Short mmCIF file of C-alpha atoms and ligand atoms in Angstrom, two decimals:
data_model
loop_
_atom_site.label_atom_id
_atom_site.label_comp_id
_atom_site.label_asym_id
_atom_site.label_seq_id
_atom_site.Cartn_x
_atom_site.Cartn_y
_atom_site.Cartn_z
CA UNK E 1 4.42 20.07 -8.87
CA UNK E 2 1.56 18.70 -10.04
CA UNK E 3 -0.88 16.09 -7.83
CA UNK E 4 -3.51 14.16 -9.30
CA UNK E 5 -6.39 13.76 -6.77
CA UNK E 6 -8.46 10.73 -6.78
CA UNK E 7 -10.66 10.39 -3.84
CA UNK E 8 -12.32 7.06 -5.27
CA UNK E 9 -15.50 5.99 -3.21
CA UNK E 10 -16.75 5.11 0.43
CA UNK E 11 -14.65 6.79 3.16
CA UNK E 12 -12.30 7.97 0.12
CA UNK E 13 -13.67 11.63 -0.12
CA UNK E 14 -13.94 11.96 3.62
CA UNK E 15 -10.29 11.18 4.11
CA UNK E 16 -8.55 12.68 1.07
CA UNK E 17 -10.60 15.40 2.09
CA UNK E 18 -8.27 16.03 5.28
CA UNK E 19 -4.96 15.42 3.86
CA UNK E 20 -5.97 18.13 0.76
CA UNK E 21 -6.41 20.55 3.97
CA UNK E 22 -3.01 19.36 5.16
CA UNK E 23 -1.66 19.78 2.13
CA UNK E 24 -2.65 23.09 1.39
CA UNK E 25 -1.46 24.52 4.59
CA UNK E 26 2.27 23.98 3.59
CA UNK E 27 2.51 26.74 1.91
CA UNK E 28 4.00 24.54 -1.50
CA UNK E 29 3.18 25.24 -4.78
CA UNK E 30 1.14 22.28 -5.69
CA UNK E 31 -1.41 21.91 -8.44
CA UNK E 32 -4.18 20.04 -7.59
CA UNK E 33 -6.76 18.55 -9.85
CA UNK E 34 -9.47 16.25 -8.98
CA UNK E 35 -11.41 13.18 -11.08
CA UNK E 36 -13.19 10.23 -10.26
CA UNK E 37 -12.33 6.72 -9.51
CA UNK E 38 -13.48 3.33 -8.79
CA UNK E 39 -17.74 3.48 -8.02
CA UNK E 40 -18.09 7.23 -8.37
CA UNK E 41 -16.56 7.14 -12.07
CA UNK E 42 -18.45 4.19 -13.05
CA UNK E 43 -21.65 5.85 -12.00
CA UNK E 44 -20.87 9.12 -13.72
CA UNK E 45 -19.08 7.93 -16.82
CA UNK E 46 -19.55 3.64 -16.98
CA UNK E 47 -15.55 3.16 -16.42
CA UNK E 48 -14.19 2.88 -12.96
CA UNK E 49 -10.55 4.40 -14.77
CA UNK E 50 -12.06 7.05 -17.64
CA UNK E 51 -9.47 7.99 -20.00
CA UNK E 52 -9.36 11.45 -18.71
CA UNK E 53 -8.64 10.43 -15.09
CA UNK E 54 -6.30 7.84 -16.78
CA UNK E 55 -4.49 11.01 -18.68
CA UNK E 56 -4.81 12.98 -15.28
CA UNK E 57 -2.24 10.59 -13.23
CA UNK E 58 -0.14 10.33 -16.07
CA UNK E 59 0.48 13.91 -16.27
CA UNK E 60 0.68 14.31 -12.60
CA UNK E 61 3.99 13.83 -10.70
CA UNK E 62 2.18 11.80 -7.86
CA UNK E 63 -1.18 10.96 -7.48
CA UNK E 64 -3.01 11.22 -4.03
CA UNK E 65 -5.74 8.53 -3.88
CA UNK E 66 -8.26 7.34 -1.05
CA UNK E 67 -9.97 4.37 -2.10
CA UNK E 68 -12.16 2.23 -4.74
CA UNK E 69 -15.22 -0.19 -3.63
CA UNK E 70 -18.37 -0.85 -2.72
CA UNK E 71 -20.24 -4.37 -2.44
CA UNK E 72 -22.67 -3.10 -4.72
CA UNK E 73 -20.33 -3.78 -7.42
CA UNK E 74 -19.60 -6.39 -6.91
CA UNK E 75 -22.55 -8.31 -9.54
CA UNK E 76 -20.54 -6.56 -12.06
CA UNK E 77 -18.08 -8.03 -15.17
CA UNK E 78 -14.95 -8.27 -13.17
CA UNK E 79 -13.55 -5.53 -16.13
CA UNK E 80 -16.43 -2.96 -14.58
CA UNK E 81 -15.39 -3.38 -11.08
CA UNK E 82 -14.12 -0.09 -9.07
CA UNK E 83 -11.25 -2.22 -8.04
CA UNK E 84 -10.14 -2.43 -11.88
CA UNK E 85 -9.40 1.22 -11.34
CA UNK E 86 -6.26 0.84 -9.15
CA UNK E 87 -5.00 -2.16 -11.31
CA UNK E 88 -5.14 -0.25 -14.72
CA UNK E 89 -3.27 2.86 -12.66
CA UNK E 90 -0.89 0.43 -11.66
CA UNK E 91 -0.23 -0.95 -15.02
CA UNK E 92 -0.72 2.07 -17.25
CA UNK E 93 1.88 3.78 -14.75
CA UNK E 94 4.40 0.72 -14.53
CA UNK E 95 3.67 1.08 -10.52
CA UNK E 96 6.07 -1.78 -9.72
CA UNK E 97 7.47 -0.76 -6.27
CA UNK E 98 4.72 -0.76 -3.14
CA UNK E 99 6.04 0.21 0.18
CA UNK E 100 4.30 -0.42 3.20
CA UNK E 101 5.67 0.70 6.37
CA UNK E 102 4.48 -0.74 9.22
CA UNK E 103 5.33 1.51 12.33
CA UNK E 104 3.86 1.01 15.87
CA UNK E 105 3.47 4.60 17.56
CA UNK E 106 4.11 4.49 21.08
CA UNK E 107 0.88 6.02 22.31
CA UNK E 108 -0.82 2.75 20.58
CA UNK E 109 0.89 0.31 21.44
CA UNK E 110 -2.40 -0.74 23.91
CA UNK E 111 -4.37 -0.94 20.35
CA UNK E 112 -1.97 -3.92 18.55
CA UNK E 113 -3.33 -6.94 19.16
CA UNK E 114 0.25 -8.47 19.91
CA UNK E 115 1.86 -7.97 23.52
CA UNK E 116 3.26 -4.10 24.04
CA UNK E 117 6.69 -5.77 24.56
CA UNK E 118 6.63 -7.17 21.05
CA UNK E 119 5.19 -4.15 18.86
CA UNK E 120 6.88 -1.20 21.33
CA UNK E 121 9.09 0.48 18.80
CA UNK E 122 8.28 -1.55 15.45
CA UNK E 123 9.30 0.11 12.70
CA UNK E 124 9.60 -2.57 9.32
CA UNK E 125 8.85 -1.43 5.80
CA UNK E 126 7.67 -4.31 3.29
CA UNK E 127 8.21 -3.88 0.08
CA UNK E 128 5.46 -5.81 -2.88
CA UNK E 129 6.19 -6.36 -5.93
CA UNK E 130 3.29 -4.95 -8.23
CA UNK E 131 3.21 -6.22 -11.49
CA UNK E 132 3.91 -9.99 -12.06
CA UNK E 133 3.53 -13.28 -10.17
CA UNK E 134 -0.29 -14.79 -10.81
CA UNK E 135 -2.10 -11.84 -10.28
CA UNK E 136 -1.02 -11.16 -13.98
CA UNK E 137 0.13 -13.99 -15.06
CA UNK E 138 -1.55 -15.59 -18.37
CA UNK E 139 -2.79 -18.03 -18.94
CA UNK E 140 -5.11 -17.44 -16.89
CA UNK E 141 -9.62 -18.69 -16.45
CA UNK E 142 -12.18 -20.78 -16.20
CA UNK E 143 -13.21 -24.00 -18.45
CA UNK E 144 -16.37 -23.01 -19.85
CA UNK E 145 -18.71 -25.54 -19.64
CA UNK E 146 -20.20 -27.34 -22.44
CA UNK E 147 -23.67 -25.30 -22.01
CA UNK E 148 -21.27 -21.78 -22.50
CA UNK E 149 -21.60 -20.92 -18.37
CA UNK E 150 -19.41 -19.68 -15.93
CA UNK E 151 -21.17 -21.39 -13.36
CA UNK E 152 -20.82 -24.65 -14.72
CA UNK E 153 -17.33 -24.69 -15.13
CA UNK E 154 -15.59 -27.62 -13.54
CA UNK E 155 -11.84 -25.83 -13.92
CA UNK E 156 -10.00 -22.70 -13.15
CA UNK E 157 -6.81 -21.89 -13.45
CA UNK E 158 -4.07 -18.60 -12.82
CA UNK E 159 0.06 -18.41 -13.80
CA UNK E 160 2.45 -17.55 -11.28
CA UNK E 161 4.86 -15.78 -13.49
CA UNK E 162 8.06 -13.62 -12.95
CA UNK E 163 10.57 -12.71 -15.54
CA UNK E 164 14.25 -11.80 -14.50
CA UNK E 165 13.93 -7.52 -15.12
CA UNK E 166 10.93 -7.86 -12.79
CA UNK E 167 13.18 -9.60 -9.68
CA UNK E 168 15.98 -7.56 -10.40
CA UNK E 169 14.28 -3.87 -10.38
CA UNK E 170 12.60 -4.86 -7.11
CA UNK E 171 15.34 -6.40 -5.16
CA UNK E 172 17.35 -3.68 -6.08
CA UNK E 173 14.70 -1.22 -4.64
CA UNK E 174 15.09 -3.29 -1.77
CA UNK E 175 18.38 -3.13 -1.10
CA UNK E 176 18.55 0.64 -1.95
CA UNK E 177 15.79 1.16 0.76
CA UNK E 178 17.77 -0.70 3.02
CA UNK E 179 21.04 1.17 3.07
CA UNK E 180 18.73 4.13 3.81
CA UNK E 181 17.37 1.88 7.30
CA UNK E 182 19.29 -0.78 9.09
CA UNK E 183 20.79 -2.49 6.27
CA UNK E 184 18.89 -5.74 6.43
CA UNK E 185 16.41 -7.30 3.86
CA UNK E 186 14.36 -10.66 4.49
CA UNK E 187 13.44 -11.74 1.08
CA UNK E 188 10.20 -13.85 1.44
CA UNK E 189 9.76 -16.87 -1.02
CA UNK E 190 8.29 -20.51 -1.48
CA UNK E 191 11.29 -21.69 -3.16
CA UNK E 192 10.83 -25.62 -1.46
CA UNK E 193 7.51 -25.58 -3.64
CA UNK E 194 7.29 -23.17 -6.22
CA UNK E 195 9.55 -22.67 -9.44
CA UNK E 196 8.73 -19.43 -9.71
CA UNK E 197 9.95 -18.11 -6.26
CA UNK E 198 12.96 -20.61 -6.63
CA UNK E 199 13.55 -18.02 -9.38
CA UNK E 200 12.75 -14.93 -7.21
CA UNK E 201 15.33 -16.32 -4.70
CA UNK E 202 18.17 -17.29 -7.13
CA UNK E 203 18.11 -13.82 -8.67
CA UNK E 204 17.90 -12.08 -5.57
CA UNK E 205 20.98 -13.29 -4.35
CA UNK E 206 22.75 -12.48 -7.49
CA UNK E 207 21.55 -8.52 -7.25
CA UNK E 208 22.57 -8.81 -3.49
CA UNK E 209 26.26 -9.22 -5.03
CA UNK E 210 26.18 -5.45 -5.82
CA UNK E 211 25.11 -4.58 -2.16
CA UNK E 212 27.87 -6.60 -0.17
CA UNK E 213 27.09 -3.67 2.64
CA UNK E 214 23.61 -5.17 3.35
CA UNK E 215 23.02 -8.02 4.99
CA UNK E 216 20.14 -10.82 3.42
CA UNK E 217 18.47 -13.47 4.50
CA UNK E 218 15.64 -15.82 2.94
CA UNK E 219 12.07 -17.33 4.65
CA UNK E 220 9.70 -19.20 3.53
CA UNK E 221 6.28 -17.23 3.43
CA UNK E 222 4.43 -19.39 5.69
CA UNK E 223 7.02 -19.36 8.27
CA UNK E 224 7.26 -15.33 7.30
CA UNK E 225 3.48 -15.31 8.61
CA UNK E 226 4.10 -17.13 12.17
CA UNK E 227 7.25 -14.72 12.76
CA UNK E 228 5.50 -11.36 12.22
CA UNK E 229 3.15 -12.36 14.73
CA UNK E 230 5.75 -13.97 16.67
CA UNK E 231 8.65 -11.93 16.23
CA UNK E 232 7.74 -9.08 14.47
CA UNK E 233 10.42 -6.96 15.46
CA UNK E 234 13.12 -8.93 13.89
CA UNK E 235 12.61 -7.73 9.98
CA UNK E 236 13.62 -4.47 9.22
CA UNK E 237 12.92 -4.55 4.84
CA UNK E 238 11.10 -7.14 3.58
CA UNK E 239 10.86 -7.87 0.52
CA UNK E 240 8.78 -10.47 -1.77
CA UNK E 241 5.91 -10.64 -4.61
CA UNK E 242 2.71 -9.14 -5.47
CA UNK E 243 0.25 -12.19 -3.81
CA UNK E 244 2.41 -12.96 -0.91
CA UNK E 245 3.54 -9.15 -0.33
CA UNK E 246 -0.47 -8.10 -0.68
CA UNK E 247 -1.22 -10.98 2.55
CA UNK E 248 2.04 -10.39 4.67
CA UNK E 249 1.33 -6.22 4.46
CA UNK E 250 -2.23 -6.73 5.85
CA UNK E 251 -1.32 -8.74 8.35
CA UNK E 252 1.41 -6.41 9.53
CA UNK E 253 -0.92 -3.60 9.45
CA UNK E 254 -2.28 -5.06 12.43
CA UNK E 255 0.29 -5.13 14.42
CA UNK E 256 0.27 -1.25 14.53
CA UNK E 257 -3.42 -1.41 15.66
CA UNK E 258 -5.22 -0.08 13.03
CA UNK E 259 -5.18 -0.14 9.59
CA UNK E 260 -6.65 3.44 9.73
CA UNK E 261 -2.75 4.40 10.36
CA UNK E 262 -0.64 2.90 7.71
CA UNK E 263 0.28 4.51 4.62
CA UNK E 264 1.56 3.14 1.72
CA UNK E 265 3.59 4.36 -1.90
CA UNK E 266 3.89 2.90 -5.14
CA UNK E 267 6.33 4.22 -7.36
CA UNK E 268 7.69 3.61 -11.01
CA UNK E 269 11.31 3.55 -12.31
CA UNK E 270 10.92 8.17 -12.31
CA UNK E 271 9.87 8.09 -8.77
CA UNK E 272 6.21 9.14 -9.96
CA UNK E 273 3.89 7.66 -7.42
CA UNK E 274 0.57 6.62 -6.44
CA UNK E 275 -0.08 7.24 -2.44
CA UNK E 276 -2.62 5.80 -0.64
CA UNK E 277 -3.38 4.53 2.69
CA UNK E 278 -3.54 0.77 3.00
CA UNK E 279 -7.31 0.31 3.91
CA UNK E 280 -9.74 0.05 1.55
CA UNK E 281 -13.62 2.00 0.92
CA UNK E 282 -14.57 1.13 4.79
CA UNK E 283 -18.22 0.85 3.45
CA UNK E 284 -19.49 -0.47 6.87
CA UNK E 285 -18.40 2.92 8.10
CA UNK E 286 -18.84 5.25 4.99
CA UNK E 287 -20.88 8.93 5.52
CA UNK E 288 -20.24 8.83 9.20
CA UNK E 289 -17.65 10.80 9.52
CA UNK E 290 -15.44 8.21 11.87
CA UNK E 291 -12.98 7.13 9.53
CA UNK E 292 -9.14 7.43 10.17
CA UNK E 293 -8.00 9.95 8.33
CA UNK E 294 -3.94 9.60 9.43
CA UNK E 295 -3.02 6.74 7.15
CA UNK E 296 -3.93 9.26 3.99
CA UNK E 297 -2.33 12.35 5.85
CA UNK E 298 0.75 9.85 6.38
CA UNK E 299 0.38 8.92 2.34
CA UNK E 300 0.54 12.70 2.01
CA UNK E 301 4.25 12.51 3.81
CA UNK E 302 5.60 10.36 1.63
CA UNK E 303 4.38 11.77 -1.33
CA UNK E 304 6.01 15.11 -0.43
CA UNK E 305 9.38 12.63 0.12
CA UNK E 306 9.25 9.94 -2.57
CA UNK E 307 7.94 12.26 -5.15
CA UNK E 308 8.25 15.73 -4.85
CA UNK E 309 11.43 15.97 -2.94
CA UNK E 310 9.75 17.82 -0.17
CA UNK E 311 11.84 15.97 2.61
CA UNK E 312 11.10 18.77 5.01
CA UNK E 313 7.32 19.11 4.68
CA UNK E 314 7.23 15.39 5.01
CA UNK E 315 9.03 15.43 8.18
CA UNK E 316 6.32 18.02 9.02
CA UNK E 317 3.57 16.57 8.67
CA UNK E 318 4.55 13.51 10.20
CA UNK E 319 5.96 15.11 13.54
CA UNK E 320 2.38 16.69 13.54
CA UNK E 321 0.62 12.71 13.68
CA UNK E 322 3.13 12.42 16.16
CA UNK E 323 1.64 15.27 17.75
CA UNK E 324 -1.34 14.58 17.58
CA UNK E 325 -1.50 11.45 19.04
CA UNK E 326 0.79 11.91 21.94
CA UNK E 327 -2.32 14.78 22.58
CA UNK E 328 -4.62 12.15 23.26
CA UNK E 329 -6.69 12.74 20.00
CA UNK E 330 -7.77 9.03 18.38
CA UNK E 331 -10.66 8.09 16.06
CA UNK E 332 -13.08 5.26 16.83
CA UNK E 333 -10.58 2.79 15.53
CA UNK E 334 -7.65 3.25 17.71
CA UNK E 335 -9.59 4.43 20.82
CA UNK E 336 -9.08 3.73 23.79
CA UNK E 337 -10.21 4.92 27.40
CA UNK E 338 -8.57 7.69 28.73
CA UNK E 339 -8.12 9.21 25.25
CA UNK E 340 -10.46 11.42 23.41
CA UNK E 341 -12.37 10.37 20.65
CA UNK E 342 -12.83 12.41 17.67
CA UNK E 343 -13.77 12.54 14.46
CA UNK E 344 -12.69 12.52 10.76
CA UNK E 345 -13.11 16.32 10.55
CA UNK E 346 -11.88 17.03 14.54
CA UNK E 347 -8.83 14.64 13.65
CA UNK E 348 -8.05 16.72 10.45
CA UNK E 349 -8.09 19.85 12.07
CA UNK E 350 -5.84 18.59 15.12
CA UNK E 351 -3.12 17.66 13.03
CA UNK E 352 -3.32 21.75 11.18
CA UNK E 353 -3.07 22.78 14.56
CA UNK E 354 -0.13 20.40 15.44
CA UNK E 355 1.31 21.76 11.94
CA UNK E 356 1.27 25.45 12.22
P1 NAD F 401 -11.54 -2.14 4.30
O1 NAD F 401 -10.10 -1.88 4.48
O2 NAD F 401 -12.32 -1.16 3.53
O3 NAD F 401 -12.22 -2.30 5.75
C1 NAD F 401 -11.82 -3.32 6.68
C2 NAD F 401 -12.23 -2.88 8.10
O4 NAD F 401 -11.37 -1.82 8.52
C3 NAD F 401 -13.65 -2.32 8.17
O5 NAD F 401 -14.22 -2.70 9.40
C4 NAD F 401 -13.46 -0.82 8.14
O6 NAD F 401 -14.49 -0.10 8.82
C5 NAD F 401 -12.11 -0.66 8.85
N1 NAD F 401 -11.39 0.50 8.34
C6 NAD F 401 -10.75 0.61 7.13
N2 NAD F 401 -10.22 1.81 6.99
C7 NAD F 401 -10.49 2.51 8.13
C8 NAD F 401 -10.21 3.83 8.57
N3 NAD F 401 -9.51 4.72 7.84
N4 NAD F 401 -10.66 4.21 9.79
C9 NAD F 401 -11.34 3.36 10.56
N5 NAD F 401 -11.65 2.09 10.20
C10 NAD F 401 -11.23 1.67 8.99
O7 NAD F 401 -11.67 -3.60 3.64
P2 NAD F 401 -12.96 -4.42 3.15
O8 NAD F 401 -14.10 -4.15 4.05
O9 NAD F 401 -12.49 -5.79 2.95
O10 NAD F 401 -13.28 -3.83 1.72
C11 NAD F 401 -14.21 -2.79 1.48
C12 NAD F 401 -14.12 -2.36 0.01
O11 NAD F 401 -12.84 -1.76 -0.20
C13 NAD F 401 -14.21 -3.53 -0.99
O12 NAD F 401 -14.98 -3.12 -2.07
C14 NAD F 401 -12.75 -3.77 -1.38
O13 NAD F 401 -12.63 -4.33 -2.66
C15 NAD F 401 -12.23 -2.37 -1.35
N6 NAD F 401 -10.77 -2.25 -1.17
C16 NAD F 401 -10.16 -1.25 -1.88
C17 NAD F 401 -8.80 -1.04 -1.74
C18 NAD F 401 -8.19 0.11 -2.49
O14 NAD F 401 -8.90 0.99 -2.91
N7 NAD F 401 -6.88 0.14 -2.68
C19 NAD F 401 -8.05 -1.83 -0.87
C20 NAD F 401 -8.70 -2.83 -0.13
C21 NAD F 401 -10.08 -3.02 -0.29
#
């Protein structure tokens, strides 16, 4: 079993630093090789995604990653970016399927920003398509002005595009991941406006034919929005596309009360996998050894299940954030009085503790 490493920048290489530890406790036999991503490869090499990081995740079975970004960057051609780094993984990789689970631990319920009553027990998994829809789709820029500059341009322009493999592959993921849960999936769409997600929907209920055992229903994405704050309890699988799934997953992480927690997978049609937790660089908190580390440990978990067929270490590791939490331990972000604040490192070594 082979893991490609890939710490990226900011709080990155303080938090894949933990779930390494984790990792290496199991007693598995992993692999592990590390490269850079994101700032800390551009720095070193002038390419957020070098070739031979690029040729590291493709050889790997899963790839454990912490997170690309920095404002610094952010003067430079949009190709240069550290942020370009996770695209080209996803698309060198054919990452199409991104879960997010969204899970509200008891002992936090006090940190959601929703009512205890309406996060206690949440447990709902969306699942984003990666590839298509306009973050892809070409045509796809700016009218240059007449003087050749960006900045004078008076048009812009992106393509919301899906193609029928695309729907199918993910709604069947979808319903797949559903007979594993409570056998419901929301499918989230703006059919009443868009052609596209007209599209989406049609072909979604033609896959559903093949799952008669799950049940499906269809929302509009803006009314998808008001009922995860309203109602969140009410979706179980949710699936929809890259733009809308990359909004509705933030906002979900949220309700679990702190995006430090939540993990996330992307995975291609052989189950390899890219796992990383569903914050980004944190630069406003970078080098100070506060960050979260539990959403990576959690992107650990699924690794071992999605990936490497390691149900049991999963379950593991994940019984030991349980642990760890009912203990009292919590990092800045999911503090609260009563409870005892820790760090990065002091949060890393709880959950080892929890685990052996
Ligand atoms: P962010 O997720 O990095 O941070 C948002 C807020 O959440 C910040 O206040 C941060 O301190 C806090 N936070 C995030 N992770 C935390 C953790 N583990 N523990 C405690 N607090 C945590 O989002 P942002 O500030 O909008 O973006 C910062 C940089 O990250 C940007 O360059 C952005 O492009 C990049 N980014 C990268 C990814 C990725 O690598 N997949 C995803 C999102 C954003």
């Amino acid at each position: 079993m082979k893991i490609a490493i890939l710490p990226g920048d900011g709080i990155g290489t303080e938090i894949v630093a933990e779930a390494v530890k984790v990792l290496e406790a199991l007693d598995l036999k992993f692999e592990m090789e590390q490269a850079l991503v994101g700032g800390a490869a551009y720095e070193a090499h002038g390419h957020p995604l070098p070739e031979s990081t690029l040729n590291l995740a493709k050889q790997a079975d899963a790839i454990l990653f912490g997170a690309v970004g920095d404002w610094k960057y952010d003067k430079l051609d949009r190709p240069l970016r550290p942020e370009q780094a996770i695209l080209g993984l996803r698309k060198n990789l054919g990452l199409f399927a991104n879960f997010r689970p969204a899970i509200c631990y008891e002992e936090l319920v006090g940190a959601s920003s929703l009512k205890p009553e309406l996060v206690s027990g949440l447990d709902i998994l969306i699942i984003r398509e990666l590839t298509g829809d306009i973050y892809f789709g070409q045509p796809r820029g700016r009218r240059i002005s007449p003087d050749g500059a960006f900045a004078g341009a008076d048009e812009a322009f992106d393509t919301m595009r899906y193609t029928r493999p695309e729907v199918e592959r993910i709604a069947r993921v979808a319903f797949e991941a559903a007979r594993k849960r409570s056998k419901r999936v929301t499918s989230v769409d703006k059919a009443n406006v868009l052609e596209t997600f007209q599209f989406w929907k049609d072909i979604v209920i033609e896959v559903h034919k093949d799952y008669p055992d799950v049940a499906l229903d269809h929302m509009y994405v803006d009314n998808a929005a008001m009922q995860l704050v309203k109602e969140p309890k009410r979706f179980d699988v949710v699936v929809t596309g890259n733009m809308f799934g990359d909004i509705l997953s933030d906002e979900a992480s949220m309700l679990t009360g702190s995006i430090g927690m939540l993990p996330s997978a992307s995975l291609n049609t052989q189950n390899q996998g890219l796992y990383e937790p569903s914050h980004g660089s944190a630069p406003d908190i970078a080098g100070k050894g506060i960050a979260n580390p539990l959403a990576t440990i959690l992107s650990a978990a699924m690794m071992l299940r999605f990936s490497l067929n390691q149900t049991e270490a999963a379950d593991r590791i994940e019984a030991a954030v349980k642990k760890v939490l009912a203990q009292g331990f919590r990092t800045a972000d999911i503090y609260s009085p009563g409870t005892q604040k820790v760090s990065t490192a002091q949060m890393g070594q709880a959950v080892l503790k929890a685990l052996a």
